[in-house]
Short mmCIF file of C-alpha atoms and ligand atoms in Angstrom, two decimals:
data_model
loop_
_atom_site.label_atom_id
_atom_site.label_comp_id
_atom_site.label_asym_id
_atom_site.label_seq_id
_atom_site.Cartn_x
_atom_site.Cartn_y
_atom_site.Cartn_z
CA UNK A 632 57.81 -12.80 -1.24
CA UNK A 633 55.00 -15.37 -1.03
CA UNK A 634 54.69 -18.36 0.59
CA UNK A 635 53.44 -19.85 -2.47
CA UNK A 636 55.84 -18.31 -4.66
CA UNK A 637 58.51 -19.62 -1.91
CA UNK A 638 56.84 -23.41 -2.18
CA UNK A 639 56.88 -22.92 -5.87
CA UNK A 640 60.84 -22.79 -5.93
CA UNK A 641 61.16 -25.70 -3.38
CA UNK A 642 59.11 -27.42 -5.81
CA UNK A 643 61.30 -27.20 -8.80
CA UNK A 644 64.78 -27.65 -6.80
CA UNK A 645 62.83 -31.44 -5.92
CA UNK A 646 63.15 -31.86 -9.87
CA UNK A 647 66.90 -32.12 -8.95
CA UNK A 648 66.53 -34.55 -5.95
CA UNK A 649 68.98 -37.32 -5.84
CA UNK A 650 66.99 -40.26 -4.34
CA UNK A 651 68.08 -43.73 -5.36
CA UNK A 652 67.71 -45.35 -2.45
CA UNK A 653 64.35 -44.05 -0.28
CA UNK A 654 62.62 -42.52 -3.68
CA UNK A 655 61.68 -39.70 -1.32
CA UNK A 656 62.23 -35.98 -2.99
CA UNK A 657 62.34 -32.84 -0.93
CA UNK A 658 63.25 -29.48 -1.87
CA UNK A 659 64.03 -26.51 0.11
CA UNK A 660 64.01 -22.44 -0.56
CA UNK A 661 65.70 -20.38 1.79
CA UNK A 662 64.62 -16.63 1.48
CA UNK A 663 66.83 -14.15 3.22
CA UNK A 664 66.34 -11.23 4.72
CA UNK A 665 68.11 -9.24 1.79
CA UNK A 666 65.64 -11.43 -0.99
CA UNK A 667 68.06 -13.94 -1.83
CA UNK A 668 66.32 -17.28 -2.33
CA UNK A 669 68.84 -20.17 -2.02
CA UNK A 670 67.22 -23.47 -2.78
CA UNK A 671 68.27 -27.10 -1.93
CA UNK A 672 66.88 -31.04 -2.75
CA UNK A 673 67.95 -34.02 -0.68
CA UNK A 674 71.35 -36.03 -1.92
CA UNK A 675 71.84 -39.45 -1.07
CA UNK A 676 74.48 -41.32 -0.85
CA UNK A 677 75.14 -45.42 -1.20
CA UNK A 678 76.58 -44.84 2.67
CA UNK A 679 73.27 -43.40 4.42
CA UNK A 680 74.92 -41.35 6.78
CA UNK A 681 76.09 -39.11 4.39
CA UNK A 682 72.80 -38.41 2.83
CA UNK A 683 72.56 -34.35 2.98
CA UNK A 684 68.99 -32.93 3.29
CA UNK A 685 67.10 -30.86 1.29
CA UNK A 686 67.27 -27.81 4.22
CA UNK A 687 70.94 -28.13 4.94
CA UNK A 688 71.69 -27.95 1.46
CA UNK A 689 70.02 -24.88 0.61
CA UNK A 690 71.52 -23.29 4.42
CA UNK A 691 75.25 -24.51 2.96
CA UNK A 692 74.23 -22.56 -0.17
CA UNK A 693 73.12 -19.65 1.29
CA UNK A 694 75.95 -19.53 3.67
CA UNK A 695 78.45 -20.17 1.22
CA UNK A 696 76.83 -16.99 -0.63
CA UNK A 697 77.44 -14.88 2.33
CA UNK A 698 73.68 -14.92 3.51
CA UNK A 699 73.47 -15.07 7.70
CA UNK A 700 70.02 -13.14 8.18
CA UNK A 701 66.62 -15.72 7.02
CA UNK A 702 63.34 -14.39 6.57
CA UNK A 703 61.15 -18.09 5.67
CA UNK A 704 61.98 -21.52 4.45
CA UNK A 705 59.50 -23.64 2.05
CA UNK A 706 59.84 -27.00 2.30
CA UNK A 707 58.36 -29.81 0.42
CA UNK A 708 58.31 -33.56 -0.39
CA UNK A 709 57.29 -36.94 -1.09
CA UNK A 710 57.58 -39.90 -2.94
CA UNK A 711 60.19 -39.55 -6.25
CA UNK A 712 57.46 -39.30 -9.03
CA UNK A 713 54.32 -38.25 -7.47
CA UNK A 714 53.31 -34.21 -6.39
CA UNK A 715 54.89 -32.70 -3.44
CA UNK A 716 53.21 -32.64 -0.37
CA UNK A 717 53.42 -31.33 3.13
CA UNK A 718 56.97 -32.58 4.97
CA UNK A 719 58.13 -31.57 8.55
CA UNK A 720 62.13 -31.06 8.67
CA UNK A 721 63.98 -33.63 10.70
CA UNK A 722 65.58 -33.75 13.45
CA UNK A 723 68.99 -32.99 12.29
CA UNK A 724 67.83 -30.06 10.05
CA UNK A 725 65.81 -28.69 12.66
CA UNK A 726 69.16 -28.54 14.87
CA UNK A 727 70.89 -26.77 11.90
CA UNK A 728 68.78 -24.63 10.97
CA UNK A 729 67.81 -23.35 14.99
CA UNK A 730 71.79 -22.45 14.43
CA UNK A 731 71.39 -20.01 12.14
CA UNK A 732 67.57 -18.56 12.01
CA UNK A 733 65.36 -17.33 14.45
CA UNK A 734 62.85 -18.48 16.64
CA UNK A 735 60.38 -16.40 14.58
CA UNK A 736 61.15 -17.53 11.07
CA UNK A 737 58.26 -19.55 9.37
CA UNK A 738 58.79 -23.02 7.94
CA UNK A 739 56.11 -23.13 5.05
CA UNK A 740 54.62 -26.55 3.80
CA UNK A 741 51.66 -26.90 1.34
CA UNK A 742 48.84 -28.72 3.04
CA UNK A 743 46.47 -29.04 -0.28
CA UNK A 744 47.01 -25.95 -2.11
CA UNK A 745 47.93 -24.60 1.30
CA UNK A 746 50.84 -22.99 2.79
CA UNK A 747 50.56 -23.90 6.39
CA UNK A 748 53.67 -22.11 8.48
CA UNK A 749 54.88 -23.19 11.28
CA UNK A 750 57.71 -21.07 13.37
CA UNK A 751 60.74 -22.55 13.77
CA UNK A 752 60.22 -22.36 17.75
CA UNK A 753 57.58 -24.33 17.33
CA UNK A 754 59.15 -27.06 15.67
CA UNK A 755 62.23 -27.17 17.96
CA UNK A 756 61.70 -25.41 20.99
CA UNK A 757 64.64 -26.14 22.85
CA UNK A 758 67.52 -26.68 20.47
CA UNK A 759 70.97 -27.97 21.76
CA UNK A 760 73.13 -24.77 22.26
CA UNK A 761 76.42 -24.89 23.50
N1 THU B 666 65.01 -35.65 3.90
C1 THU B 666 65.21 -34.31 3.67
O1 THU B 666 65.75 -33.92 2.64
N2 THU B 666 64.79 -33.44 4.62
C2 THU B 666 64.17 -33.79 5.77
O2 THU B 666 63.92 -32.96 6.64
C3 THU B 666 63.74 -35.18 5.96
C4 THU B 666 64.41 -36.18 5.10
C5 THU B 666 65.47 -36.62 2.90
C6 THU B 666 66.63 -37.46 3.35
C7 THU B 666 66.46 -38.70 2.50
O3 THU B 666 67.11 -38.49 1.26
C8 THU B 666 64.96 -38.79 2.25
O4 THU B 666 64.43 -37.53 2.60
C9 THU B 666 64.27 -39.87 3.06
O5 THU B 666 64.59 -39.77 4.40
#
């Protein structure tokens, strides 16, 4: 699958976004190896903490699905209402993620009309193992 057709699906999971509080929308596709997409949008919550992002919802899909082998994520976001835009995962999904994908797997992002990847190693290159 493409990129773009991979940004495309993280795109319309955003539609679903539940934001109330930062009016920031991001949504996530998770391809697998097998060419499962599982997608994902950010859900807040009135206690912040428990705010789930748009990546660890669409890995807690795919997981729940039986998926364990990734191929490429899309991710994208921005403010509730306007077009989506290039995001970087956080911290915390970075972490997750690094748990469960390799090194190798691209994190796509539209820059413009754009897909820039980036490798997962590149964004976290020394994740907290146990
Ligand atoms: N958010 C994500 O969904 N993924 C990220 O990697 C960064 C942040 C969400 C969490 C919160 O709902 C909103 O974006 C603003 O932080």
């Amino acid at each position: 699958m493409e990129a773009k057709q991979l940004i495309r699906m993280a795109t319309a999971a955003r539609e679903n976004a539940y934001c109330p509080y930062s009016h920031y929308a991001v949504g996530a596709a998770l391809l697998c190896e097998d060419g499962r997409v599982f997608v994902g949008c950010n859900v807040e919550n009135a206690s912040f903490g428990a705010t789930l992002c748009a990546e660890r919802a669409a890995l807690a899909a795919a997981v729940t699905a039986g998926a364990r082998a990734f191929a490429a994520l899309a991710l994208v976001g921005g403010p509730e209402g306007e077009e989506a835009g290039e995001v970087c995962p956080c911290g915390i999904c970075l972490q997750a993620l690094s748990e469960l994908c390799g090194r190798e797997m691209p994190v796509y992002t539209p820059v413009g009309d754009t897909p820039v990847g980036r490798t997962l190693g590149e964004l976290i290159p020394n994740a907290f193992q146990l």
